[in-house]
Coordinates of C-alpha atoms in Angstrom, one line a residue:
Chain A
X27 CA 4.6 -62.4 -96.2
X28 CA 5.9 -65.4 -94.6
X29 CA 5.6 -67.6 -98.4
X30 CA 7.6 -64.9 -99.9
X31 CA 10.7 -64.7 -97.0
X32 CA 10.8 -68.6 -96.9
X33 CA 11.4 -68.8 -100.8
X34 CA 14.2 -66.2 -101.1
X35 CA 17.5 -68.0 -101.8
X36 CA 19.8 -65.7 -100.3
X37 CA 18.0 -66.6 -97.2
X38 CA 19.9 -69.9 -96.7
X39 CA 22.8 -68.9 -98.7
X40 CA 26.3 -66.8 -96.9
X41 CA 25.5 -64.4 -99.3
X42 CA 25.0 -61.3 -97.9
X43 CA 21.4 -60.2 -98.3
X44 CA 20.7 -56.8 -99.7
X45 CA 17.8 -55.4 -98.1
X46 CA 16.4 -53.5 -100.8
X47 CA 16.8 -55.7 -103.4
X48 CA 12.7 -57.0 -103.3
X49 CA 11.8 -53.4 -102.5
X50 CA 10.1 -51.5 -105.5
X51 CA 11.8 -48.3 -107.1
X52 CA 10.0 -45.3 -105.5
X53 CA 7.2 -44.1 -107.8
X54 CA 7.1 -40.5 -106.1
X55 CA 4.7 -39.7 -108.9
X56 CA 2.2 -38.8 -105.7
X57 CA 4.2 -35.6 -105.5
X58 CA 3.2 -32.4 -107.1
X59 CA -0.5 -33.1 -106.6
X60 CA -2.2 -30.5 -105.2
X61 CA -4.7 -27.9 -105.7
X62 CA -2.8 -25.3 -104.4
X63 CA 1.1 -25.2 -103.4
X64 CA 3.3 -22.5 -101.5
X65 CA 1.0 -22.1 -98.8
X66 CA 2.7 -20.0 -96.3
X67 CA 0.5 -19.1 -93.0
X68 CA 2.5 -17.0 -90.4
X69 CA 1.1 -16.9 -87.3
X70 CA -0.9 -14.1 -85.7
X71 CA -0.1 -12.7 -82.2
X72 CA -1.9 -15.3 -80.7
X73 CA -0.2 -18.0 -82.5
X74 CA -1.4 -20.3 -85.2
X75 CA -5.2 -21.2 -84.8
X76 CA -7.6 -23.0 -86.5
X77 CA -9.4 -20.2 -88.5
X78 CA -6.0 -18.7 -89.9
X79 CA -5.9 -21.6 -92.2
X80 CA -8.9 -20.8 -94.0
X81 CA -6.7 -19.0 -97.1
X82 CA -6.9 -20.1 -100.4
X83 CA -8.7 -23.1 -101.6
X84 CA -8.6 -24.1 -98.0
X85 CA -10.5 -21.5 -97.0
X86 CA -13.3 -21.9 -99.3
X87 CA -16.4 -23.6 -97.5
X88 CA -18.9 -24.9 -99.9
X89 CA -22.8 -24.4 -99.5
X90 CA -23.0 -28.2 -100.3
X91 CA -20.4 -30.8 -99.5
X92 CA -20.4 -33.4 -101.9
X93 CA -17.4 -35.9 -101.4
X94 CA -18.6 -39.0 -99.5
X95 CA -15.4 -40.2 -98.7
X96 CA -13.2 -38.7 -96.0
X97 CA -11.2 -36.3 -98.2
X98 CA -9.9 -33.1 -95.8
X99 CA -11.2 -29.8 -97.8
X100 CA -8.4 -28.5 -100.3
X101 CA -7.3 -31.8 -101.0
X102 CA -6.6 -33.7 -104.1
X103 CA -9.9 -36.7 -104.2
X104 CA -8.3 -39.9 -105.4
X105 CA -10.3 -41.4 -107.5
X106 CA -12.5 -45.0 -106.8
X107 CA -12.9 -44.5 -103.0
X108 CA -16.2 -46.3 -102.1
X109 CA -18.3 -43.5 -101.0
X110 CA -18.7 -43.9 -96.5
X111 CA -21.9 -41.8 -96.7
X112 CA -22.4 -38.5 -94.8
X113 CA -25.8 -37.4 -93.8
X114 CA -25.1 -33.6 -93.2
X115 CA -23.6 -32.1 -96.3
X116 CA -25.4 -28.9 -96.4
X117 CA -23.2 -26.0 -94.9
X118 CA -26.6 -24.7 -93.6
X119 CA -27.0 -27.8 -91.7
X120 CA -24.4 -27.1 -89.2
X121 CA -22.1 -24.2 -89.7
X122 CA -21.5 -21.8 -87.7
X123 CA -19.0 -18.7 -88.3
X124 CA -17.5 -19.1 -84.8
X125 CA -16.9 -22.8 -84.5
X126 CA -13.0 -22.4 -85.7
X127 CA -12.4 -19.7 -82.8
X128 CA -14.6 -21.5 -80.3
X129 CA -12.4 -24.9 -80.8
X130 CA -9.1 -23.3 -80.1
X131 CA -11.0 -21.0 -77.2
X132 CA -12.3 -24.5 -75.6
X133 CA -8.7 -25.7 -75.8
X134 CA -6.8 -22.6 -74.5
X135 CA -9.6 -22.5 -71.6
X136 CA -9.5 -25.6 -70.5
X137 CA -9.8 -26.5 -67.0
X138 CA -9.0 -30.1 -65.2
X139 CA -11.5 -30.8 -62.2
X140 CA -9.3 -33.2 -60.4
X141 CA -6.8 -29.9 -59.7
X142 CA -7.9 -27.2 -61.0
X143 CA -11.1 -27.2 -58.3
X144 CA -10.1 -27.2 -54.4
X145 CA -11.5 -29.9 -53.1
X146 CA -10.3 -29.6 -49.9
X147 CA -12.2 -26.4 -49.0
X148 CA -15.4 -28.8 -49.3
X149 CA -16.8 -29.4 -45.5
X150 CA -19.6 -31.4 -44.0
X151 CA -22.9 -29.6 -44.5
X152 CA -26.2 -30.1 -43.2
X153 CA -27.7 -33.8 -44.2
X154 CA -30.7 -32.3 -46.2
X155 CA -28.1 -29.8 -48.3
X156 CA -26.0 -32.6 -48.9
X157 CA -29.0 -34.4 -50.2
X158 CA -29.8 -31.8 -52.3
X159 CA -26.8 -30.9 -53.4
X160 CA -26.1 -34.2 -54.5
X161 CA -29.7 -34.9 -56.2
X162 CA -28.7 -32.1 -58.2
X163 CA -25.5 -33.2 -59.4
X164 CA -27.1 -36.3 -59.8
X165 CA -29.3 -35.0 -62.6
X166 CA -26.8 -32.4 -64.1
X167 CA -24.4 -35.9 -64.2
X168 CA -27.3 -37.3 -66.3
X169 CA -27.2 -33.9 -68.6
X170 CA -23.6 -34.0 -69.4
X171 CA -24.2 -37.4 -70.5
X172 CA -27.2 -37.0 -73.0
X173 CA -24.9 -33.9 -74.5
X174 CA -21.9 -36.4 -74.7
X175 CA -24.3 -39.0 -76.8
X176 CA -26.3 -36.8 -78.7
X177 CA -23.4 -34.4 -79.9
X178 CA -21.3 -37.6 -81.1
X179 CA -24.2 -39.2 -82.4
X180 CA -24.4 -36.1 -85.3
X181 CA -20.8 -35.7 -85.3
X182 CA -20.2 -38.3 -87.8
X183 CA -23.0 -38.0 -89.9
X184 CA -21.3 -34.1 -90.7
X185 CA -19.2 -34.0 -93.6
X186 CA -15.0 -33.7 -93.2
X187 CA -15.8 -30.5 -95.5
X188 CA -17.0 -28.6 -92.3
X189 CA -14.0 -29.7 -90.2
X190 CA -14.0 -26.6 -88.3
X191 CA -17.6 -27.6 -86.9
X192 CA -16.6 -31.4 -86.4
X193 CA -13.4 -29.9 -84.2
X194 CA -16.0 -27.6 -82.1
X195 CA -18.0 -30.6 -81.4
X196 CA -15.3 -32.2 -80.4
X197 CA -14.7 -29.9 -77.8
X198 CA -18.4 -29.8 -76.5
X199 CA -18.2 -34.1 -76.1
X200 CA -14.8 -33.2 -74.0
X201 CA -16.5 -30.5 -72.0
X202 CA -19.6 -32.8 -71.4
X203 CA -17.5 -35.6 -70.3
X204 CA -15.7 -33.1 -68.0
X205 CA -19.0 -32.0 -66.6
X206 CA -19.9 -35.5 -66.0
X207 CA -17.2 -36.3 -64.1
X208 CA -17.3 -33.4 -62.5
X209 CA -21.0 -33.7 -60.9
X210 CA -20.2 -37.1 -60.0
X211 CA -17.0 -36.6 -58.0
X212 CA -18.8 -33.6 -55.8
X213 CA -21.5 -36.1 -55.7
X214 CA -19.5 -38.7 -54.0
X215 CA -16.6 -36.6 -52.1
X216 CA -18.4 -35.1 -49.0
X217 CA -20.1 -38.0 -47.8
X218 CA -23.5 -38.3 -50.3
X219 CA -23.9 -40.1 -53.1
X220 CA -25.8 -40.1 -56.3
X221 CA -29.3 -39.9 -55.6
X222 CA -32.7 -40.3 -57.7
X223 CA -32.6 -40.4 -61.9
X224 CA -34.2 -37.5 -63.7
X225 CA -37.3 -37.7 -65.4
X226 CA -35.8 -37.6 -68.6
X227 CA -38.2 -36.1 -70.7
X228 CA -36.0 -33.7 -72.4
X229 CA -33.0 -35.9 -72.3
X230 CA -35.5 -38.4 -74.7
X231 CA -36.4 -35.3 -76.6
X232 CA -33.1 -34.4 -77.7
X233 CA -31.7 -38.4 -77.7
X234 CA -34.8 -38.6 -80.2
X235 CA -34.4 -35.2 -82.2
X236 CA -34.0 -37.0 -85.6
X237 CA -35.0 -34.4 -88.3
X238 CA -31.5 -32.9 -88.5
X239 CA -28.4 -31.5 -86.3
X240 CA -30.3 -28.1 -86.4
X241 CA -33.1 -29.7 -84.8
X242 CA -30.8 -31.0 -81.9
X243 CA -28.7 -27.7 -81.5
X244 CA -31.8 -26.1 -80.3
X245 CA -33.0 -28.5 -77.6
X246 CA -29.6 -29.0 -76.7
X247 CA -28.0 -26.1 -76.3
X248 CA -30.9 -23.4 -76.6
X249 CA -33.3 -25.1 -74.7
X250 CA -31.8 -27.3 -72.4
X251 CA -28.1 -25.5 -72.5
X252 CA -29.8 -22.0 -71.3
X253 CA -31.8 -24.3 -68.9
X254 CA -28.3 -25.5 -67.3
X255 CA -26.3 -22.6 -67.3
X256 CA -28.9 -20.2 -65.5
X257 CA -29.4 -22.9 -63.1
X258 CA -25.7 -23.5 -62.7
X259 CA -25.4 -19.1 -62.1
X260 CA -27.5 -20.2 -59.4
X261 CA -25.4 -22.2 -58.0
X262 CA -22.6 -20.5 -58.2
X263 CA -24.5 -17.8 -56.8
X264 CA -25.4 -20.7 -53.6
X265 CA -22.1 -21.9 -53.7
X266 CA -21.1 -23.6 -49.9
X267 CA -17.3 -23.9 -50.5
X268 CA -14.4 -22.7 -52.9
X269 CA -14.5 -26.2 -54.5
X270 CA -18.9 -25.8 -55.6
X271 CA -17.8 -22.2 -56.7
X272 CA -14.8 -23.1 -59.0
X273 CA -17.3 -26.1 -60.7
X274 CA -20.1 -23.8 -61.4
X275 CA -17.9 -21.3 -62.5
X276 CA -16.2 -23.1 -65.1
X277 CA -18.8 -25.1 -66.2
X278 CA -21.1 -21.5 -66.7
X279 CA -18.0 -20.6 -69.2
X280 CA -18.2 -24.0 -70.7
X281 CA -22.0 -23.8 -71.1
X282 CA -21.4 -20.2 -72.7
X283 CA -19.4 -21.5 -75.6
X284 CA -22.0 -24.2 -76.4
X285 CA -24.8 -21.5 -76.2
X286 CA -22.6 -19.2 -78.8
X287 CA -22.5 -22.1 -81.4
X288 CA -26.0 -23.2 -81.1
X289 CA -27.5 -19.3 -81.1
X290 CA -24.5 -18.9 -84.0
X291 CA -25.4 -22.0 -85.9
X292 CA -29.4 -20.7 -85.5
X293 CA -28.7 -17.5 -86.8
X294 CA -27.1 -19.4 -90.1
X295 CA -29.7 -21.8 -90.6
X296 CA -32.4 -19.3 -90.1
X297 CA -30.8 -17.2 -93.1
X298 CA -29.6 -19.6 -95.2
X299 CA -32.9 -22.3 -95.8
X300 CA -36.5 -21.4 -96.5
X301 CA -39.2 -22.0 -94.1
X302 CA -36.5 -22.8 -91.0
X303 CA -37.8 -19.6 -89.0
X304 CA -41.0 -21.6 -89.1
X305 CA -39.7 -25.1 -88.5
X306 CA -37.2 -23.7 -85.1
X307 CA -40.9 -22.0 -84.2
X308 CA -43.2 -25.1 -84.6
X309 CA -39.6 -27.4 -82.9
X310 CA -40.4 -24.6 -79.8
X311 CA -43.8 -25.4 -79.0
X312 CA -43.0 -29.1 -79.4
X313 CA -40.2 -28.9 -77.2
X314 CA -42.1 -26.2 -74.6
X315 CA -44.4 -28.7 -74.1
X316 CA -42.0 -31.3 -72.9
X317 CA -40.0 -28.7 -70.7
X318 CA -43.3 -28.1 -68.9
X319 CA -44.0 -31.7 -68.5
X320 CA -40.2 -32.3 -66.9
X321 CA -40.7 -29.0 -65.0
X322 CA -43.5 -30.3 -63.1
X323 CA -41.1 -33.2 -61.5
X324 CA -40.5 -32.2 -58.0
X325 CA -37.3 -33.7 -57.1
X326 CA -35.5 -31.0 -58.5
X327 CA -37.3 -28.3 -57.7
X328 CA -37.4 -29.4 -54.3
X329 CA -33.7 -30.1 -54.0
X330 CA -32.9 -26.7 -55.3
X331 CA -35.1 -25.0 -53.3
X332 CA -33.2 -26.7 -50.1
X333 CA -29.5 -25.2 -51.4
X334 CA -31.5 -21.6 -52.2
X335 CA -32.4 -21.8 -48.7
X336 CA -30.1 -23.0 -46.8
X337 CA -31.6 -25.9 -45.4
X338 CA -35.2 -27.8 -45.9
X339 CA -37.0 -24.6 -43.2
X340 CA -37.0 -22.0 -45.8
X341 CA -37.3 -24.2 -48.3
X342 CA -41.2 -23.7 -49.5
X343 CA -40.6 -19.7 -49.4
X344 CA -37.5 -18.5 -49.9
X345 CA -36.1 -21.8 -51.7
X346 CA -38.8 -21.9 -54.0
X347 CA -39.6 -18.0 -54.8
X348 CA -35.3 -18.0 -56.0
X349 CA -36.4 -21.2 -57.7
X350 CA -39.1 -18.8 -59.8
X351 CA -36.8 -16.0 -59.8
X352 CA -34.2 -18.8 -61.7
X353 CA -36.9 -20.0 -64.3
X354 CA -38.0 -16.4 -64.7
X355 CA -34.1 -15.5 -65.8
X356 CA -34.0 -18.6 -68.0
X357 CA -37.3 -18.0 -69.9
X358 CA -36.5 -14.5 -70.5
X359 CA -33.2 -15.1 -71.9
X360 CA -34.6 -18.1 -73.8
X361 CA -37.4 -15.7 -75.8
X362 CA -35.1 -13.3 -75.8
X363 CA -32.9 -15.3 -77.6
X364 CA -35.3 -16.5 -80.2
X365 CA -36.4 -13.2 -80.4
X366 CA -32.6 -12.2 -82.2
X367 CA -32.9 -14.6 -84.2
X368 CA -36.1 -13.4 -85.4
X369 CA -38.3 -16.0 -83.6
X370 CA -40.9 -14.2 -82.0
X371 CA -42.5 -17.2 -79.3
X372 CA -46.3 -15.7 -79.1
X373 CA -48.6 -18.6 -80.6
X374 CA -49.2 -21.7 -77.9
X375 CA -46.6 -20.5 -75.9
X376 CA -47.0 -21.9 -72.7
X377 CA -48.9 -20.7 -70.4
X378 CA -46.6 -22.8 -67.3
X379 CA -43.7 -20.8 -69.0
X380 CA -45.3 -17.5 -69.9
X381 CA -46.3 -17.0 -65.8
X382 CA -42.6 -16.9 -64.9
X383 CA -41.8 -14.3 -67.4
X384 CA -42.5 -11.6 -64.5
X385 CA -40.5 -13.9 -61.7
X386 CA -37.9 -11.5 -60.6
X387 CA -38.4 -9.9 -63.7
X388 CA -35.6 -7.0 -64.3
Chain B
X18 CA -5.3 4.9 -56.8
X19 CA -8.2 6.7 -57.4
X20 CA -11.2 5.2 -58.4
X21 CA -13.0 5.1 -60.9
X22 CA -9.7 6.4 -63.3
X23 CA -7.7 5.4 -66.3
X24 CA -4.6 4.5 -64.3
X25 CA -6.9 2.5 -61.3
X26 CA -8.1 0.2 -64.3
X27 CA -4.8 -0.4 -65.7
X28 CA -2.5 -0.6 -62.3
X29 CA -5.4 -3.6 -61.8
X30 CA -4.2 -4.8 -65.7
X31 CA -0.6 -4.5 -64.9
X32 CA -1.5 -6.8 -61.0
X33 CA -3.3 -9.4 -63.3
X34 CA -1.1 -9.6 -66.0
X35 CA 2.1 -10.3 -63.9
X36 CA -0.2 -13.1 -61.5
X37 CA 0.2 -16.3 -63.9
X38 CA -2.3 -18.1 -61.6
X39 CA -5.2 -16.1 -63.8
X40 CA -4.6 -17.4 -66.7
X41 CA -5.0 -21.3 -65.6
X42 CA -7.9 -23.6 -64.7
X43 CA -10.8 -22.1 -66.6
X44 CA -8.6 -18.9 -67.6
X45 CA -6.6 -18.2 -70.7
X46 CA -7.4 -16.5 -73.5
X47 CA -10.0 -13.8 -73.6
X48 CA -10.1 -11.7 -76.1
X49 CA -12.9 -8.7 -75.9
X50 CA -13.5 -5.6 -75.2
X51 CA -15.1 -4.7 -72.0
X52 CA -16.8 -1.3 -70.9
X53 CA -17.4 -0.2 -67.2
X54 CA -19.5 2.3 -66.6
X55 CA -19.4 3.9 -63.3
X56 CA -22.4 6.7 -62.6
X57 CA -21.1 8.9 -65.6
X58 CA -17.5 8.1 -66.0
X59 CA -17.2 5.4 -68.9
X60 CA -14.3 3.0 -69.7
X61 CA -12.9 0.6 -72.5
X62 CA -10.9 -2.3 -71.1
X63 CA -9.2 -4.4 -73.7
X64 CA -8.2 -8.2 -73.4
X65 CA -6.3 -9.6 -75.7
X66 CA -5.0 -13.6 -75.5
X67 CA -3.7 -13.6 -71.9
X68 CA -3.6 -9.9 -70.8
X69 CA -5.4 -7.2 -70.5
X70 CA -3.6 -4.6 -72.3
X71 CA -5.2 -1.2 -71.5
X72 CA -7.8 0.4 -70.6
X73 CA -8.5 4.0 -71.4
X74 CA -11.5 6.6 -70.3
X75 CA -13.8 7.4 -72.7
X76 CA -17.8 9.4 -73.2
X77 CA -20.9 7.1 -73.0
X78 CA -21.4 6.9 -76.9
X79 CA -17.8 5.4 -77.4
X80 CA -19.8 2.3 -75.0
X81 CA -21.1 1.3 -78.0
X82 CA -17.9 0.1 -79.0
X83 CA -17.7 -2.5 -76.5
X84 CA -18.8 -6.1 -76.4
X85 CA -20.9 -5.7 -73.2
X86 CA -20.3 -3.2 -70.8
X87 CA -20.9 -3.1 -66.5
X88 CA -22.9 -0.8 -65.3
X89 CA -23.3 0.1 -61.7
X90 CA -23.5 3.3 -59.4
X91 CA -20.2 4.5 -58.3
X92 CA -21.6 3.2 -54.3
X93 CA -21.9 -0.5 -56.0
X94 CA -18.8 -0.3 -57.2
X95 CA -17.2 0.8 -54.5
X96 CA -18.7 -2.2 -52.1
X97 CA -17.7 -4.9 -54.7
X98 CA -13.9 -2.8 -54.8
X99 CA -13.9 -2.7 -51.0
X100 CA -15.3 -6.7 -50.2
X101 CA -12.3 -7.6 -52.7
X102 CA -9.8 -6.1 -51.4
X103 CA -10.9 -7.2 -47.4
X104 CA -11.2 -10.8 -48.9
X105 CA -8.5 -10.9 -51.4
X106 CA -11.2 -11.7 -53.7
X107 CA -15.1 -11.8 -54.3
X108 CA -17.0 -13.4 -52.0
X109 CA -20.0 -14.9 -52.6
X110 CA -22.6 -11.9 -52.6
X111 CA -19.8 -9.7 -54.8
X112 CA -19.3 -11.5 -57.4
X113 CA -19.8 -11.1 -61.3
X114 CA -22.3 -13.1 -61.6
X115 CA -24.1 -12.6 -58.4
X116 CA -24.0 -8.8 -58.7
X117 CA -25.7 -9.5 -62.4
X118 CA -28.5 -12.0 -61.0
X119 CA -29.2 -9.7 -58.0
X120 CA -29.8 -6.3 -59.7
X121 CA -32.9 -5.5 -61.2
X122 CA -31.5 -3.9 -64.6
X123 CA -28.5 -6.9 -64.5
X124 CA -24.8 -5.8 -64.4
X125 CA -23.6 -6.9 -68.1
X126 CA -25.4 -4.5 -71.1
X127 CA -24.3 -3.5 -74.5
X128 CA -25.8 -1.3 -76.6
X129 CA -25.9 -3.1 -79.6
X130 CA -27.8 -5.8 -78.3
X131 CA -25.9 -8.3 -80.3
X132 CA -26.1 -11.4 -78.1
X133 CA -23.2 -12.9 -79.9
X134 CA -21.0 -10.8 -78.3
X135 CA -23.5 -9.6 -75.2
X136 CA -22.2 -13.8 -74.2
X137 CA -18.8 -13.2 -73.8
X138 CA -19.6 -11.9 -70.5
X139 CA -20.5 -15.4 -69.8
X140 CA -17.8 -17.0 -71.6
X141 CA -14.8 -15.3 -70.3
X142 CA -16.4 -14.6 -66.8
X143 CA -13.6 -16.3 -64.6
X144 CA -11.1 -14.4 -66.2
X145 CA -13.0 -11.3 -65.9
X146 CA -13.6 -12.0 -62.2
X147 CA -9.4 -12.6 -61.8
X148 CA -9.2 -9.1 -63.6
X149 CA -11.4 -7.8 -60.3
X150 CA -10.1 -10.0 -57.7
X151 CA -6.8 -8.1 -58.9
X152 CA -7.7 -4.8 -57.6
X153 CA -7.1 -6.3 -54.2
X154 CA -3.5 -5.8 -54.3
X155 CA -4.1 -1.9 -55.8
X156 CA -4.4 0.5 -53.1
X157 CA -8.0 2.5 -53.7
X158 CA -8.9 5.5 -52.8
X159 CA -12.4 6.9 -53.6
X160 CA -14.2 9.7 -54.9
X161 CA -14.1 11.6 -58.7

């Protein structure tokens, strides 16, 4: 650039210099290239979103994606693009029907913890609630984070043809990081702190779940998702202020749309590939396993057990028998879950699990 | 307003659509189809975006109809109606998701059993609970 403006004449001539005389003639031959022209999508009563795109060529969603490059669905592939590799290119790998409504429903639901939750209505509480309280945030900090690293880590391994499932994801990395910051501000606003690191069991099995996105989608959002949001119903449930009540409640929402794509995204995968009823089976009783051995850390069991009851007296019987009654809800609604999508959890189911089945059983 | 009647469930619909505060900070869109089933009168309340824009009485079979439905004796409903309107909203032991986790049978049921849709109860639960924390500012009478 700098060779080519030092050896122009005109530069050191009073000529006047005409700016576009260098400038090549526009080539505009780029225009008229398409696969499909006179697109015109009107809006729906609740505006344009995501999904109402999906006419045409652009709404057609191969079963197999097979453009390496990053070439958004519908449009023309130039040609000689060095191939940036995808790993997930099978629809049946990641879609889910939803995922288009569930990205504009994360957006129009959004919530922002630093004013949308009333932090002033928090109050001093007993030292061993506050302790608990904040062990519990402390761990629930450390499950935002391994959704935030293991959702991005798949996210751009799935091919731009699925966009609608990369924008979800999107979403769920957002809400994650929300959640983190979350925990961690009622953590350290009411005169606690962070306390004592999980166990990190399942946060290793689903850092580690390397078969496939599928694989992943069920410890993170079936297995430990379910796990989170009936424990956060809980606390919403033991909420001590306004502020604890409006966290739970948004996050249970936020939780809720995560479950809906993982059971949706399931329910695909189980219908569209051979033998994946028996893989997300034989993925259960590998993953059970590890729940159990995480379950049998006390620290949160104990620390919950203090909010159920109020305080560390009532701890060991009321504390812990609404601590059963809360894995009894969550391994219900987990079989249950499996059960719809045809997953019937009866061989080496185990037997730590199986005995809160009739916790508080409805 | 009586309760449980057409007109109690939308003069609630026509308190929460005109409150803007409900559809922020966790609220917005919602868009489903709720039942209520109070001891044998049934309803269909319909959200759609930001509002709720009707709600109509109907028999138990047209339930089926609905994403999820609550279902409580007409004495359950009336505490949860009455510890609204004396708070100006739930407390703690009234609301949605208490009243589900504290009742043997669980508040939220559908008949299809589709959990797809049996989830939005979870999903759009803040802005179901705004629709009930409404009521407070409807004057309720009881009885059929």
């Amino acid at each position: 650039m700098t060779e080519k403006t030092a050896a122009k004449p005109a530069a050191s001539s009073d000529r006047p210099v005409d700016p576009m005389a260098d400038r090549p003639a526009p080539n505009l031959k780029w225009m008229g290239i398409t696969h499909q022209w006179g697109t015109r999508v009107k809006p729906g009563k609740h505006g344009l979103r995501l999904g109402d795109l999906n006419v045409g060529i652009y709404g057609e969603v191969p079963a197999v994606w097979n453009d390496q490059t990053r070439n958004p669905r519908g449009a023309v592939a130039r040609r000689g693009i060095p191939p940036v590799g995808y790993a997930i290119r099978d629809k049946a790998d990641l879609w889910a029907d939803s995922a288009a409504d569930m990205y504009e429903e994360a957006i129009q639901r959004r919530w922002a913890p630093a004013v949308d939750v009333p932090w002033a209505s928090i109050a001093p509480l007993p030292d061993a609630v506050e302790q608990a309280v904040c062990q519990v945030m402390t761990e629930l900090s450390q499950y935002a984070n391994v959704d935030v690293e293991a959702v991005t880590h798949w996210q751009h391994q799935m091919a731009y043809g699925y966009h609608e499932v990369k924008q979800y994801l999107a979403t769920v990395s957002f809400d994650a990081a929300r959640h983190m910051e979350v925990f961690r501000k009622r953590a350290l606003c009411n005169g606690g702190g962070l306390g004592l690191e999980g166990p990190g069991e399942v946060n290793r099995m689903i850092l580690e779940s390397r078969g496939g996105w599928t694989e992943t989608v069920l410890y993170l959002f079936l297995m430990r998702g379910l796990f989170t949001q009936t424990l956060l119903r809980y606390l919403e449930q033991h909420a001590h202020n306004h502020a604890e009540r409006a966290i739970y409640t948004n996050c249970i929402e936020d939780k809720a749309r995560h479950l809906t794509y993982g059971i949706d995204h399931l329910w695909y995968a189980i219908n569209h590939q051979n033998d994946q009823k028996l893989i997300v089976n034989q993925l259960c009783i590998i993953g059970e396993r590890i729940l159990v051995r995480e379950l049998k850390d006390p620290v949160l069991r104990e620390a919950l057990a203090i909010i159920f009851a109020g305080g560390i007296e009532h701890a060991s019987g009321k504390g812990i028998a609404t601590y059963e009654q809360m894995l009894g809800d969550f391994v219900r609604r987990y079989l249950d879950t499996l059960k719809w999508l045809g997953v019937e959890r009866t061989i080496l189911f185990p037997p730590e699990l199986a005995g809160y089945v009739g916790k508080g059983a409805r | 307003m009586r309760f449980p009647s057409e007109s109690w469930f939308n003069a609630v619909a026509e308190v929460f659509n005109g409150d803007e505060s409900f559809q922020g900070g966790g609220g917005g869109a919602c868009n489903t189809l709720m039942g209520a089933k109070v001891g044998d009168r049934n309803f269909l309340i319909t959200f759609e975006g930001v509002e709720c824009t009707g709600a109509r009485e109907v028999k138990a079979a047209e339930l089926e109809a609905a994403d999820f439905y609550l279902d409580m004796a007409p004495a359950d409903w009336r505490a949860m109606i009455q510890n609204i309107a004396s708070n100006g909203h739930a407390d703690l032991e009234y609301t949605l998701n208490t009243l589900d986790l504290d009742r043997e049978q669980g508040l939220a049921h559908s008949v299809h059993g589709d959990q797809y849709r049996e989830d939005l109860f979870f999903r759009y639960n803040q802005t179901l609970q705004y629709y009930f924390d409404a009521s407070a500012r409807v004057a309720t009478e009881f009885g059929q």
